[in-house]
Coordinates of C-alpha atoms in Angstrom, one line a residue:
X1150 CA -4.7 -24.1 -13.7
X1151 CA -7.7 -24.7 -11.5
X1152 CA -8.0 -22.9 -8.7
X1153 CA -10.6 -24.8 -6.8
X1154 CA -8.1 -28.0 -7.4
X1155 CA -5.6 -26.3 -4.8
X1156 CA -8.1 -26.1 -1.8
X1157 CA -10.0 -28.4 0.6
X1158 CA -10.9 -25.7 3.1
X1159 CA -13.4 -23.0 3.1
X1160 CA -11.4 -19.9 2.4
X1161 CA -11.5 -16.1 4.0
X1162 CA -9.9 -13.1 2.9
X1163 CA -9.2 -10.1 5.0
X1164 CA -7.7 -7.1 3.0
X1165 CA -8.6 -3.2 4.0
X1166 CA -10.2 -2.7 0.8
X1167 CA -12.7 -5.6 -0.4
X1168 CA -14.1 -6.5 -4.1
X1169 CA -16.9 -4.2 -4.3
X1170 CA -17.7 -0.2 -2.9
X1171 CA -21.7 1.0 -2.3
X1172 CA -22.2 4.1 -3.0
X1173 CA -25.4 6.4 -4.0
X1174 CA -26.8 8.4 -6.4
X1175 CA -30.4 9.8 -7.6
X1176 CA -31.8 6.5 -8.5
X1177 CA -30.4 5.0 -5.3
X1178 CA -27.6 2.6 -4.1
X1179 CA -25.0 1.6 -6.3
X1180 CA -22.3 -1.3 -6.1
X1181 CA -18.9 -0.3 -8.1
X1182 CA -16.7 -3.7 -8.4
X1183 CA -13.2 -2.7 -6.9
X1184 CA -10.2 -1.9 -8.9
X1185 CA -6.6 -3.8 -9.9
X1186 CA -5.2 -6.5 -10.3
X1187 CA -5.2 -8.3 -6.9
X1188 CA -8.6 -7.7 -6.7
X1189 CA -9.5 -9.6 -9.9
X1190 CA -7.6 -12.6 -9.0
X1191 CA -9.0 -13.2 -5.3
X1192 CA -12.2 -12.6 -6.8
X1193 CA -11.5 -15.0 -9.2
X1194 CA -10.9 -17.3 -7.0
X1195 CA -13.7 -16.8 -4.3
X1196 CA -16.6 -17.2 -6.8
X1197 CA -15.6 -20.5 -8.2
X1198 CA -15.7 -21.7 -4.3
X1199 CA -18.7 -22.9 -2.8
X1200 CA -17.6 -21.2 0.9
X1201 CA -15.9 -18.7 0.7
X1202 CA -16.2 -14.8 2.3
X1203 CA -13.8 -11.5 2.0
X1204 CA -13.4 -9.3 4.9
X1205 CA -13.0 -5.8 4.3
X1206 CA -13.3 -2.4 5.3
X1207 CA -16.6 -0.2 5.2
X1208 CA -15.0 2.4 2.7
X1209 CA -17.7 4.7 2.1
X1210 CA -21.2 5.9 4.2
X1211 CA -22.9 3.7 2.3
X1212 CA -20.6 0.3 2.9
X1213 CA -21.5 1.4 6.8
X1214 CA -24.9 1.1 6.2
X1215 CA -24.8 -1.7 4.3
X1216 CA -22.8 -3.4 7.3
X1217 CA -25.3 -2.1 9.8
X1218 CA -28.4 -3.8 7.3
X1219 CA -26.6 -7.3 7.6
X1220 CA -26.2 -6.9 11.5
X1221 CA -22.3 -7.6 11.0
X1222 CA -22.4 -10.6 8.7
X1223 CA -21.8 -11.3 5.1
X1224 CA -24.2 -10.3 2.2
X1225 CA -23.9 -11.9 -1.1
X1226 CA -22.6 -9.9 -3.9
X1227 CA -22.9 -11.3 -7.6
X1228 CA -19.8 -9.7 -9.8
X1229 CA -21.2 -10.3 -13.4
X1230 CA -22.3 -9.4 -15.6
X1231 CA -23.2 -6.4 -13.6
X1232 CA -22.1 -6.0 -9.5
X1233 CA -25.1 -6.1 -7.0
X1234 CA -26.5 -8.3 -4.3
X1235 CA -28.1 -11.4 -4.4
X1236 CA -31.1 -12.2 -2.5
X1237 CA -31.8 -15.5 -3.6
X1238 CA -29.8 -17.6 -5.3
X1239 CA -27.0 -15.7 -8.0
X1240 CA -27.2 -16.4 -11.3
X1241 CA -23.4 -16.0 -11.7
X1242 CA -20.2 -15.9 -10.1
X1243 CA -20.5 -15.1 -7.0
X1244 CA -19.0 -14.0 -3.2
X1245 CA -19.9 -13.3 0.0
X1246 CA -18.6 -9.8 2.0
X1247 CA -18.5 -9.0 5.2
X1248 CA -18.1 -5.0 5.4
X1249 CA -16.2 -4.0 9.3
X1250 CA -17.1 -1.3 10.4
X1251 CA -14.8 1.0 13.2
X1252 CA -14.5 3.6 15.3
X1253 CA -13.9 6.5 12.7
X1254 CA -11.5 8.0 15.3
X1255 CA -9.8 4.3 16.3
X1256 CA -9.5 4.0 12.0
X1257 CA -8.0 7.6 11.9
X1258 CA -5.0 6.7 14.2
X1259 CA -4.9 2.9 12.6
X1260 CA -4.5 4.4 8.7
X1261 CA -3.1 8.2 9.3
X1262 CA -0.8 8.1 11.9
X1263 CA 0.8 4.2 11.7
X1264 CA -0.6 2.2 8.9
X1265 CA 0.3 5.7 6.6
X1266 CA 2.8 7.2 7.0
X1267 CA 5.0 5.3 10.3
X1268 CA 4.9 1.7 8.8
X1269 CA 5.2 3.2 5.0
X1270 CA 7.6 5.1 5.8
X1271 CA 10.1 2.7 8.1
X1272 CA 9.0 0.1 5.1
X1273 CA 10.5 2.0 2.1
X1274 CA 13.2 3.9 4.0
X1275 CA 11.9 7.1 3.9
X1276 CA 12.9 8.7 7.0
X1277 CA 15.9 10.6 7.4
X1278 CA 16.5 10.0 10.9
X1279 CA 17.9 12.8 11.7
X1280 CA 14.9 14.7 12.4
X1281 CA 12.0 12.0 12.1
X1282 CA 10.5 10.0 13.3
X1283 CA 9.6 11.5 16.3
X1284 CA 7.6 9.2 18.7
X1285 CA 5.6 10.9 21.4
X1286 CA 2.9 9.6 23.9
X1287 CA 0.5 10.4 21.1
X1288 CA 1.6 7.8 18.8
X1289 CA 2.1 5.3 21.7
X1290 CA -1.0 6.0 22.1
X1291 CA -2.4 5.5 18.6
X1292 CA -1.0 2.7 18.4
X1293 CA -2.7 0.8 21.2
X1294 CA -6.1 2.5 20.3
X1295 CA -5.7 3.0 17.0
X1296 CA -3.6 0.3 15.0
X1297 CA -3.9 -2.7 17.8
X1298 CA -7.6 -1.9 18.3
X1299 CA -8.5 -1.8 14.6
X1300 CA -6.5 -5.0 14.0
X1301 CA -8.7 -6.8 17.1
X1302 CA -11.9 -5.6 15.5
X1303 CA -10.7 -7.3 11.9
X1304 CA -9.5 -10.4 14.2
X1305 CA -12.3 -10.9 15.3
X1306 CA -14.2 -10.8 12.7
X1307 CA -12.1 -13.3 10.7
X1308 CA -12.3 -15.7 13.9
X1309 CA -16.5 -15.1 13.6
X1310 CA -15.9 -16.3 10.3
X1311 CA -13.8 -19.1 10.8
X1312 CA -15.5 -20.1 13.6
X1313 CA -18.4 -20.8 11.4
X1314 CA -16.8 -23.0 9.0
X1315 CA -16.2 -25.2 11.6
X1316 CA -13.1 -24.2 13.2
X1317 CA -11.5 -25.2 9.9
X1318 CA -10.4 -22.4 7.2
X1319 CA -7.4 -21.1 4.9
X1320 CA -7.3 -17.6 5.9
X1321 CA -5.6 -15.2 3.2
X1322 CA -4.4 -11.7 4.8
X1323 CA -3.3 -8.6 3.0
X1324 CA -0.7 -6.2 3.5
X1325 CA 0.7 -3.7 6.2
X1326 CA -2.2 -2.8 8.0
X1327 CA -3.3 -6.1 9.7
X1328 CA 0.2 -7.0 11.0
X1329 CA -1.4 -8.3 14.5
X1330 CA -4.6 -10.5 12.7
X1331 CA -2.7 -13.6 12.8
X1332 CA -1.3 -14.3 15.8
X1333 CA -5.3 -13.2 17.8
X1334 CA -6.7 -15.4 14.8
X1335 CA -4.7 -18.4 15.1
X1336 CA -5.3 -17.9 19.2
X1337 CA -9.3 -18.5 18.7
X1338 CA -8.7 -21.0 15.8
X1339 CA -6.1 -23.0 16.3
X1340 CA -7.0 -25.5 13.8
X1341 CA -6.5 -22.6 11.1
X1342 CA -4.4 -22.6 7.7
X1343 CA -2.8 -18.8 7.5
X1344 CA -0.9 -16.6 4.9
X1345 CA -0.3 -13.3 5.8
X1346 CA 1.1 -11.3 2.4
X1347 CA 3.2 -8.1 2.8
X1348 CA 2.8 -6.0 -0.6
X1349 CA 5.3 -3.6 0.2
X1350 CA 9.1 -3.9 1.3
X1351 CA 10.6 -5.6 4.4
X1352 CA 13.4 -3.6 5.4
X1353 CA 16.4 -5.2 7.6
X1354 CA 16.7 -5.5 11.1
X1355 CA 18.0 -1.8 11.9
X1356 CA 15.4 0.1 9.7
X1357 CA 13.1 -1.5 12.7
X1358 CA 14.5 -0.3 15.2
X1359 CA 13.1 3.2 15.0
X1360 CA 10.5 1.6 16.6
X1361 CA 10.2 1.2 20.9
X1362 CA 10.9 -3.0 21.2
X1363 CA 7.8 -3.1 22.3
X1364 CA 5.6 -2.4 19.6
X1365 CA 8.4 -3.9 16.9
X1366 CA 7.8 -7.1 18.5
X1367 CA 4.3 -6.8 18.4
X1368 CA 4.2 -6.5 15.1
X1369 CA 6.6 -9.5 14.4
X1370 CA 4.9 -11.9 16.7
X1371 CA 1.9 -10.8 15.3
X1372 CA 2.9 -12.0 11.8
X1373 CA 4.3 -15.4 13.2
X1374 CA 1.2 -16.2 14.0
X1375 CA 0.8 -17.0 10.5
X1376 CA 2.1 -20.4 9.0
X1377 CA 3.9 -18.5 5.5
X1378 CA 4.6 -14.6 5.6
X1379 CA 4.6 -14.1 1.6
X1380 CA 6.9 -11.1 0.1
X1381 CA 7.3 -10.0 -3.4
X1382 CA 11.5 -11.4 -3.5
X1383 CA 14.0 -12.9 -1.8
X1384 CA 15.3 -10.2 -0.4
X1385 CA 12.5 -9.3 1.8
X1386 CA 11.9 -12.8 3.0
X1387 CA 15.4 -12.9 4.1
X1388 CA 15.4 -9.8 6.0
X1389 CA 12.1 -10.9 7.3
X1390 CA 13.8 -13.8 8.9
X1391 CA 17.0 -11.6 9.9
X1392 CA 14.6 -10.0 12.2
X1393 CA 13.0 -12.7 13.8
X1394 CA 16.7 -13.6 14.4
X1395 CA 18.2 -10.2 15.7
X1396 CA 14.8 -8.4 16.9
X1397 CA 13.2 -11.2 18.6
X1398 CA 16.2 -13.9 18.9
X1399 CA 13.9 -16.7 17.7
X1400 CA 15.6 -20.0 15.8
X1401 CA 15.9 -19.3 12.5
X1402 CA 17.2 -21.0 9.1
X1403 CA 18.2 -18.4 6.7
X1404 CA 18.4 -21.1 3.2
X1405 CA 15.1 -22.6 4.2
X1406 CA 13.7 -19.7 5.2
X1407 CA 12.4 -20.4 8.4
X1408 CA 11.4 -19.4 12.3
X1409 CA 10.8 -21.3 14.8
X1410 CA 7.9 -20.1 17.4
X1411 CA 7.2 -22.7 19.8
X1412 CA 6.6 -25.9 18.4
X1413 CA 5.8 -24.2 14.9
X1414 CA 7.7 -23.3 12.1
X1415 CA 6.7 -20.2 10.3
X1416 CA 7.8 -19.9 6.6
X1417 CA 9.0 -17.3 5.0
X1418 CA 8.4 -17.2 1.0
X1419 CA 8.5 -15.5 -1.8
X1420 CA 5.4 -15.1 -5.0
X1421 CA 6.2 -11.9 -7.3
X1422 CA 3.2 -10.4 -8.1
X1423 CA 1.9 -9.5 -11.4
X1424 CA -0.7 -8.5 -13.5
X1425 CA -3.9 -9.6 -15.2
X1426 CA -2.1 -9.5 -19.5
X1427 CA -6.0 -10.7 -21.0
X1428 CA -7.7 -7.4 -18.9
X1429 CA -5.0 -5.4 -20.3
X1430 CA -5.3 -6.1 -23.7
X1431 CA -9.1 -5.7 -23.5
X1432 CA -8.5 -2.5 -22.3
X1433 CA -6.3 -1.5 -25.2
X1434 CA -8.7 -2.9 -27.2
X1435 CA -11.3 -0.4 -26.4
X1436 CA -12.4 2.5 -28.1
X1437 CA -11.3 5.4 -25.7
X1438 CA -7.8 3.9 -25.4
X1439 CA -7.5 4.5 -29.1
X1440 CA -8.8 7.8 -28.5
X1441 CA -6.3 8.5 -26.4
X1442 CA -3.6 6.9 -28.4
X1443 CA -4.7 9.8 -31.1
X1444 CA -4.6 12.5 -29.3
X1445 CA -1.1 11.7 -27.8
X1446 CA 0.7 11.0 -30.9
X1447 CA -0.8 13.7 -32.4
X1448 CA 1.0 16.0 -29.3
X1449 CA 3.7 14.0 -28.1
X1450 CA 5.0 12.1 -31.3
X1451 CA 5.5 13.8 -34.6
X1452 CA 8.0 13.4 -36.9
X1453 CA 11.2 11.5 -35.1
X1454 CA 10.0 13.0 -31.4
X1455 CA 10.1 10.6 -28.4
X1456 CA 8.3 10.5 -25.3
X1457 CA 9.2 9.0 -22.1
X1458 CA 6.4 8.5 -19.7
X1459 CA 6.2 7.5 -15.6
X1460 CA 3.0 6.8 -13.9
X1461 CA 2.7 7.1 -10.7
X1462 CA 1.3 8.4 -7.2
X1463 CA 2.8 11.3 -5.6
X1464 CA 4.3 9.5 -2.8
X1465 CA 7.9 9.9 -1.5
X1466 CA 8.9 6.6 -2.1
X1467 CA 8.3 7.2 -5.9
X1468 CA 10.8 9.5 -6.2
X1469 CA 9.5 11.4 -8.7
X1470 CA 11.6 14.5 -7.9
X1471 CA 14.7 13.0 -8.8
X1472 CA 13.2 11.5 -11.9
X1473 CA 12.8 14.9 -13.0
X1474 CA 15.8 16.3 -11.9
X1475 CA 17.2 13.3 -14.1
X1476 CA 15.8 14.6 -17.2
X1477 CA 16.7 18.1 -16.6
X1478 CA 20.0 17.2 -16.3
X1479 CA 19.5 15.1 -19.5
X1480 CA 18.6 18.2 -21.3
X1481 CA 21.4 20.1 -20.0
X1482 CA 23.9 17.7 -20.9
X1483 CA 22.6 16.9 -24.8
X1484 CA 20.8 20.2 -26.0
X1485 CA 20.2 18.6 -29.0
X1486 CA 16.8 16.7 -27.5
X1487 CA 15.7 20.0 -26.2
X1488 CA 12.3 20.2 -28.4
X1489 CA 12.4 16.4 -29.2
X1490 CA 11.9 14.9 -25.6
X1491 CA 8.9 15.4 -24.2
X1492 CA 8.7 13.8 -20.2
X1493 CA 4.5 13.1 -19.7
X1494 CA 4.1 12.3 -15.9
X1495 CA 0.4 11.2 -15.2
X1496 CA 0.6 11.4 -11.2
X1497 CA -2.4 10.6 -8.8
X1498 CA -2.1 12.4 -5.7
X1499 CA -1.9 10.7 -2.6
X1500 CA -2.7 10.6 1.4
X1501 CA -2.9 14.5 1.2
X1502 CA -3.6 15.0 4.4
X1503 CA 0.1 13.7 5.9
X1504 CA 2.3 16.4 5.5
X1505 CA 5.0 14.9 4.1
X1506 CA 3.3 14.0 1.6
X1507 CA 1.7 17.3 0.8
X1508 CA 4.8 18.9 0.8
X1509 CA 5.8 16.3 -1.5
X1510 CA 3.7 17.6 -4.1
X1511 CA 4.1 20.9 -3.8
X1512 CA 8.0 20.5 -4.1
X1513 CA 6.6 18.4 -7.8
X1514 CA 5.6 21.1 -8.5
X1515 CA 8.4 23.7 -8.2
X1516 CA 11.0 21.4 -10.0
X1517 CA 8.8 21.1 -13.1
X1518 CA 8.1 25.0 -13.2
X1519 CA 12.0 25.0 -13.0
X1520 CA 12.7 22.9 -16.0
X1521 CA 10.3 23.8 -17.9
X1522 CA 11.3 27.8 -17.7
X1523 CA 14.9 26.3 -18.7
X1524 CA 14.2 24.1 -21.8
X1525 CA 10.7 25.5 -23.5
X1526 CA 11.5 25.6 -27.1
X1527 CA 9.4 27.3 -29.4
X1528 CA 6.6 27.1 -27.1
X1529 CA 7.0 23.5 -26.1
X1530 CA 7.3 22.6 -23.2
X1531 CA 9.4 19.7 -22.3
X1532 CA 7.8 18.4 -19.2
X1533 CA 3.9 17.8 -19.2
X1534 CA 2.4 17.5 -15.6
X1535 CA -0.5 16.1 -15.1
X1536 CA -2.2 15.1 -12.2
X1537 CA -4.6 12.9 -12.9
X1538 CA -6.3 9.7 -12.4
X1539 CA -7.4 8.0 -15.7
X1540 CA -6.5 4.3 -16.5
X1541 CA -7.3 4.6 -20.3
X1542 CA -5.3 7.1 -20.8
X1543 CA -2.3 5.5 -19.0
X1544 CA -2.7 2.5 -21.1
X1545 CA -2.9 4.6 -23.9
X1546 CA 0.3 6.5 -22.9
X1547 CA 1.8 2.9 -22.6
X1548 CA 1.4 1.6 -25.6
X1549 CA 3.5 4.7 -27.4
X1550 CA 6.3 5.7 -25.1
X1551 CA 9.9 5.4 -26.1
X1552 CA 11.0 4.8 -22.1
X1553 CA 8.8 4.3 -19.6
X1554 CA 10.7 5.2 -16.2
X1555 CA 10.6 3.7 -12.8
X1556 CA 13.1 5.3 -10.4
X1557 CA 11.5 4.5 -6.6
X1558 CA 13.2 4.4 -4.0
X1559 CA 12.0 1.5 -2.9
X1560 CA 8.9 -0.7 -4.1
X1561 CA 7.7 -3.8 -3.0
X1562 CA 6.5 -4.7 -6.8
X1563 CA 5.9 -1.8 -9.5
X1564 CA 2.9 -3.4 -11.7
X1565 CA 3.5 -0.5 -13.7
X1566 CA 6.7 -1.9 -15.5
X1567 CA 4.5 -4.8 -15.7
X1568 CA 1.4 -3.4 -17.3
X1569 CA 4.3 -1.6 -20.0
X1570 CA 5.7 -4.5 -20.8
X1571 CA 2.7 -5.9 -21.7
X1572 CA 0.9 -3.5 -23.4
X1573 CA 3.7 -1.6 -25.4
X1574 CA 3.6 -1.1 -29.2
X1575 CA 6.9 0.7 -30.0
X1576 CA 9.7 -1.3 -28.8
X1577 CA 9.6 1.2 -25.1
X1578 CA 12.4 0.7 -22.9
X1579 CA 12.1 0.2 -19.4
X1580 CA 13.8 2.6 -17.1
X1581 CA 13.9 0.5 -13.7
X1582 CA 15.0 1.0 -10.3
X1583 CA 17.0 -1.1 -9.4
X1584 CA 15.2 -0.9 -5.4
X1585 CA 12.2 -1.8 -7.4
X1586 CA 10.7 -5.4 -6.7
X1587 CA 10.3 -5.9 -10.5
X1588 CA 13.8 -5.4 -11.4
X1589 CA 14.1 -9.2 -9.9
X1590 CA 12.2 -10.5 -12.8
X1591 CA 12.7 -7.8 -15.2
X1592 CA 15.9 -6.2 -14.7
X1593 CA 17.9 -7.8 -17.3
X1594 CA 15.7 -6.4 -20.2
X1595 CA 15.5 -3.0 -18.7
X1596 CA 17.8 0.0 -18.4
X1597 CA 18.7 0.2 -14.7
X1598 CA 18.6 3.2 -12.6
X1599 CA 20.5 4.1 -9.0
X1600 CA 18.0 6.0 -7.7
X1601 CA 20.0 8.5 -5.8
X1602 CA 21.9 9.8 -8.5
X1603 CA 20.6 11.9 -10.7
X1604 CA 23.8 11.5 -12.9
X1605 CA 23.3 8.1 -14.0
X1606 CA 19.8 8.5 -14.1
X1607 CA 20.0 10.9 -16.7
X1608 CA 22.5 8.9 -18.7
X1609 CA 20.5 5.8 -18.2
X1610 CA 17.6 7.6 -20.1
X1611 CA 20.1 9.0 -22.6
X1612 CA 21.2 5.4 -23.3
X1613 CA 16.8 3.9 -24.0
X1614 CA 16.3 6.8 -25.8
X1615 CA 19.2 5.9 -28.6
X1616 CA 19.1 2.5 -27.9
X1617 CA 18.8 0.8 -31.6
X1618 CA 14.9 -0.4 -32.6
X1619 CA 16.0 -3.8 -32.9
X1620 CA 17.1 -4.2 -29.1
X1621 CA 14.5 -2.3 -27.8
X1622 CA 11.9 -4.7 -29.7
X1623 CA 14.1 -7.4 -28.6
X1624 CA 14.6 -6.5 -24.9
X1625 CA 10.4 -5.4 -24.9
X1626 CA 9.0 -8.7 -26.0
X1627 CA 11.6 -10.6 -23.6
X1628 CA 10.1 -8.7 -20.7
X1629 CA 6.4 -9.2 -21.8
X1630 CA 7.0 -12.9 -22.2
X1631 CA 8.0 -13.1 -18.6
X1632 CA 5.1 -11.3 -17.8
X1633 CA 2.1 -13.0 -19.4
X1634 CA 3.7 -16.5 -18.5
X1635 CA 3.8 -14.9 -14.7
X1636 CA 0.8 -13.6 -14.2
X1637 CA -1.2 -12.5 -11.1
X1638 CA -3.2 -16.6 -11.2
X1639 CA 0.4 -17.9 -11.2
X1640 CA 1.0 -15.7 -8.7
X1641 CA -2.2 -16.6 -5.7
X1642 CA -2.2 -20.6 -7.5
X1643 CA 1.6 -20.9 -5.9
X1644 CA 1.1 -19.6 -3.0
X1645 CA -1.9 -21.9 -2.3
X1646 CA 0.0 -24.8 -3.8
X1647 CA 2.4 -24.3 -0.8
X1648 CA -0.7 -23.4 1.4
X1649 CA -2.0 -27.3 0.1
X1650 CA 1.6 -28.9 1.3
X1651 CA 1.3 -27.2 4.8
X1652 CA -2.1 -28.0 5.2
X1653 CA -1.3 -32.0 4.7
X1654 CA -3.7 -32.2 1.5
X1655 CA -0.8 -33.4 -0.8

């Protein structure tokens, strides 16, 4: 596939993070190339364009100052072999960044209060109702000066952009934080090709109604503004369209997938997205991978012991406390694993400073104390905790687990099931949610889990862990062919082959 075959506009990107972070240290600035996946592939595709720019967030002091130097345009930032800016002409692939900076108090209200946790949470189902959310004159107030001002600063700056290219651009926007871009984009540049991609879930109609009307429709209008709102599966393009139906009562075709706003019609589609397989198996490739790969089945593996393995951030919606709860119960109910099974959760801490989430970890916390005062066995114990960071290592933990488990809640994707399937050496079972966006594509080679019961959770795990070799070889290649022939360039090349039919240039 070509990439540059699929487009005949100039192309900008708006995402909160961008390709590359500044930073410094004693010798001076540095450029760090960002991490993951979606990253790679837009990259990949802005260099090999001859106008193209990302529009991003300044993440660190440094990306402020860098902003401030180029007087609120775009610098030019060369990716390989090495990331820095160009001054004259690169010498390699190539793309230019435009770094927007905000009000740190405005951005405070924007990420902390709606972007993370309100949005998250309504997104992935999270609050009990009962007791929260509980909407007050403050996050009215955020709103209007925190999430809607932000998303006019970002606006604007995409229309600067657009504005000179002609008028003329496909503009690519990322996830729940720009919800209002579109619609103030497509006002200044009506001549504009849009995508807006949502890389979490898209609840139904009534999980939106915690919200006053006023702001719900906000944010939906603000997304029809786009001509395709892209989700991860059916499922949330269809409720997508349920609320533009039920919320909004807009005109609305739910087999094509379709609103009607005016005199345009908004699509609503669907582009699971994956990973990068050739990155991963460079990674596994390297040196401290097999380092890793040592040292874990030299502690985790020995004689016929198995280890099942999640990777994941500490966030709610990950359900991690259940997961373990699961494998307590597992224990419980077949002593005979007790000192064969060992659980290793490599968890990365995250948005500390929301509550919920804080609380979240501490409650991590207690459980595993719990279980492992219950099933230590000759001074083993079965659950191994760590709270780390560390991509090598996870890769390396990959490619030796028995099960790899996935119980969320509820996950727009889960590249993590992805990045096993790939990368596994031992015939490892998935152990997937079935809320999980990847049990669409993956779910008939996996073990499926109900997230909410600990029950069949722990049975589910009983049933990968004595699950004969030959199916689990069977079931683990199956999964990884999906994968590498669905990769994250099949994922962005169909959505811009659609993006090319809308646009008229096919």
């Amino acid at each position: 596939m070509s990439d540059t075959d699929l487009l005949d506009l100039p192309l900008v990107l708006l995402s909160n993070r961008g390709p590359v972070t500044f930073d410094r240290d004693a010798s001076g600035r540095t450029v760090n190339r960002g991490a993951g996946g979606l990253v790679s592939a837009l990259s990949g595709l802005a260099e090999h364009l001859d106008d193209a720019v990302w529009v991003c967030g300044a993440a660190t002091e440094e990306d402020a100052v860098v902003a401030r130097e180029a007087e609120g345009g775009s610098i030019l930032v060369q990716t390989h072999p090495y990331p820095h800016v160009v001054e004259g002409e690169p010498d390699g692939p190539s793309i230019r960044v435009r770094m927007v900076v905000t009000d740190p108090a405005a951005y405070a209200d924007f990420y902390s209060v709606w972007s993370n946790p309100i949005l998250w949470f309504i997104q992935h189902g999270l609050y009990g109702r009962s007791l929260a959310p509980v909407l007050t004159k403050a996050e009215h107030d955020a709103f209007e000066n925190g999430y809607a001002a932000v998303n006019r600063v970002y606006a604007d700056a995409v229309a600067d952009e657009v504005r000179a290219r002609g008028g003329k651009a496909l503009v690519l926007l990322q996830d729940y934080h720009f919800y209002l871009v579109a619609e103030r984009v497509r006002e200044q540049c009506p001549d504009v090709v849009l995508t807006h991609f949502v890389h979490i879930p898209w609840p139904g109609p009534d999980e939106w109604r915690v919200l006053p009307a006023n702001i719900r429709e906000r944010l939906l209008y603000g997304l029809l503004g786009s001509d395709v709102v892209g989700f991860h599966t059916r499922r949330y393009a269809r409720n997508f369209v349920l609320c533009a139906a039920e919320l909004l009562g807009l005109p609305t075709n739910l087999d094509d997938l379709t609103v009607t706003v005016g005199d345009r019609v908004v699509r609503a589609r669907y582009y699971p997205i994956s990973v990068d397989p050739a990155a991963l198996d460079a990674t596994l490739a390297t040196e401290e991978v097999a380092a890793h790969v040592a040292m874990l089945r030299y502690v985790f593996l020995e004689g016929d012991r198995q280890l099942i393995l999640r990777v994941d951030r500490t966030d709610p919606s990950k359900n991690v406390v259940r997961g373990f709860l699961a494998f307590g119960t597992l224990l419980d109910q077949h002593p005979e694993l007790v000192g064969r099974v060992s659980f290793l959760a490599l968890l990365q801490p995250s948005r500390t400073d929301v509550p919920e989430y804080a609380d979240y970890i501490a409650l991590i916390g207690a459980v595993v104390a719990e279980i492992n005062a219950r099933h230590t066995k000759e001074g083993r114990q079965p659950i191994d905790l760590r709270m780390v960071e560390d991509f090598p290592l996870a890769v390396a933990a990959y490619s030796i687990c028995d099960v790899l488990m996935v119980n969320a809640i509820a996950d727009g994707m889960n590249l993590v099931a992805k990045e096993v399937a790939v990368v596994n050496r031992r015939g490892g079972v998935l152990a997937l949610s079935e809320m999980a966006g990847a049990h669409e594509e993956l779910g008939e080679f996996a073990v499926t889990l109900h997230p909410f019961d600990v029950q069949q959770m722990a049975d589910a795990l009983y049933e990968a862990l004595t699950m004969p070799m030959e199916e689990r070889h069977r079931r683990l290649a199956a999964a990884a062919e999906q994968v590498r022939t669905h990769d994250v360039r099949r994922w962005l090349a169909d959505q811009l082959a659609d993006l090319r039919k809308i646009a008229g240039f096919s």
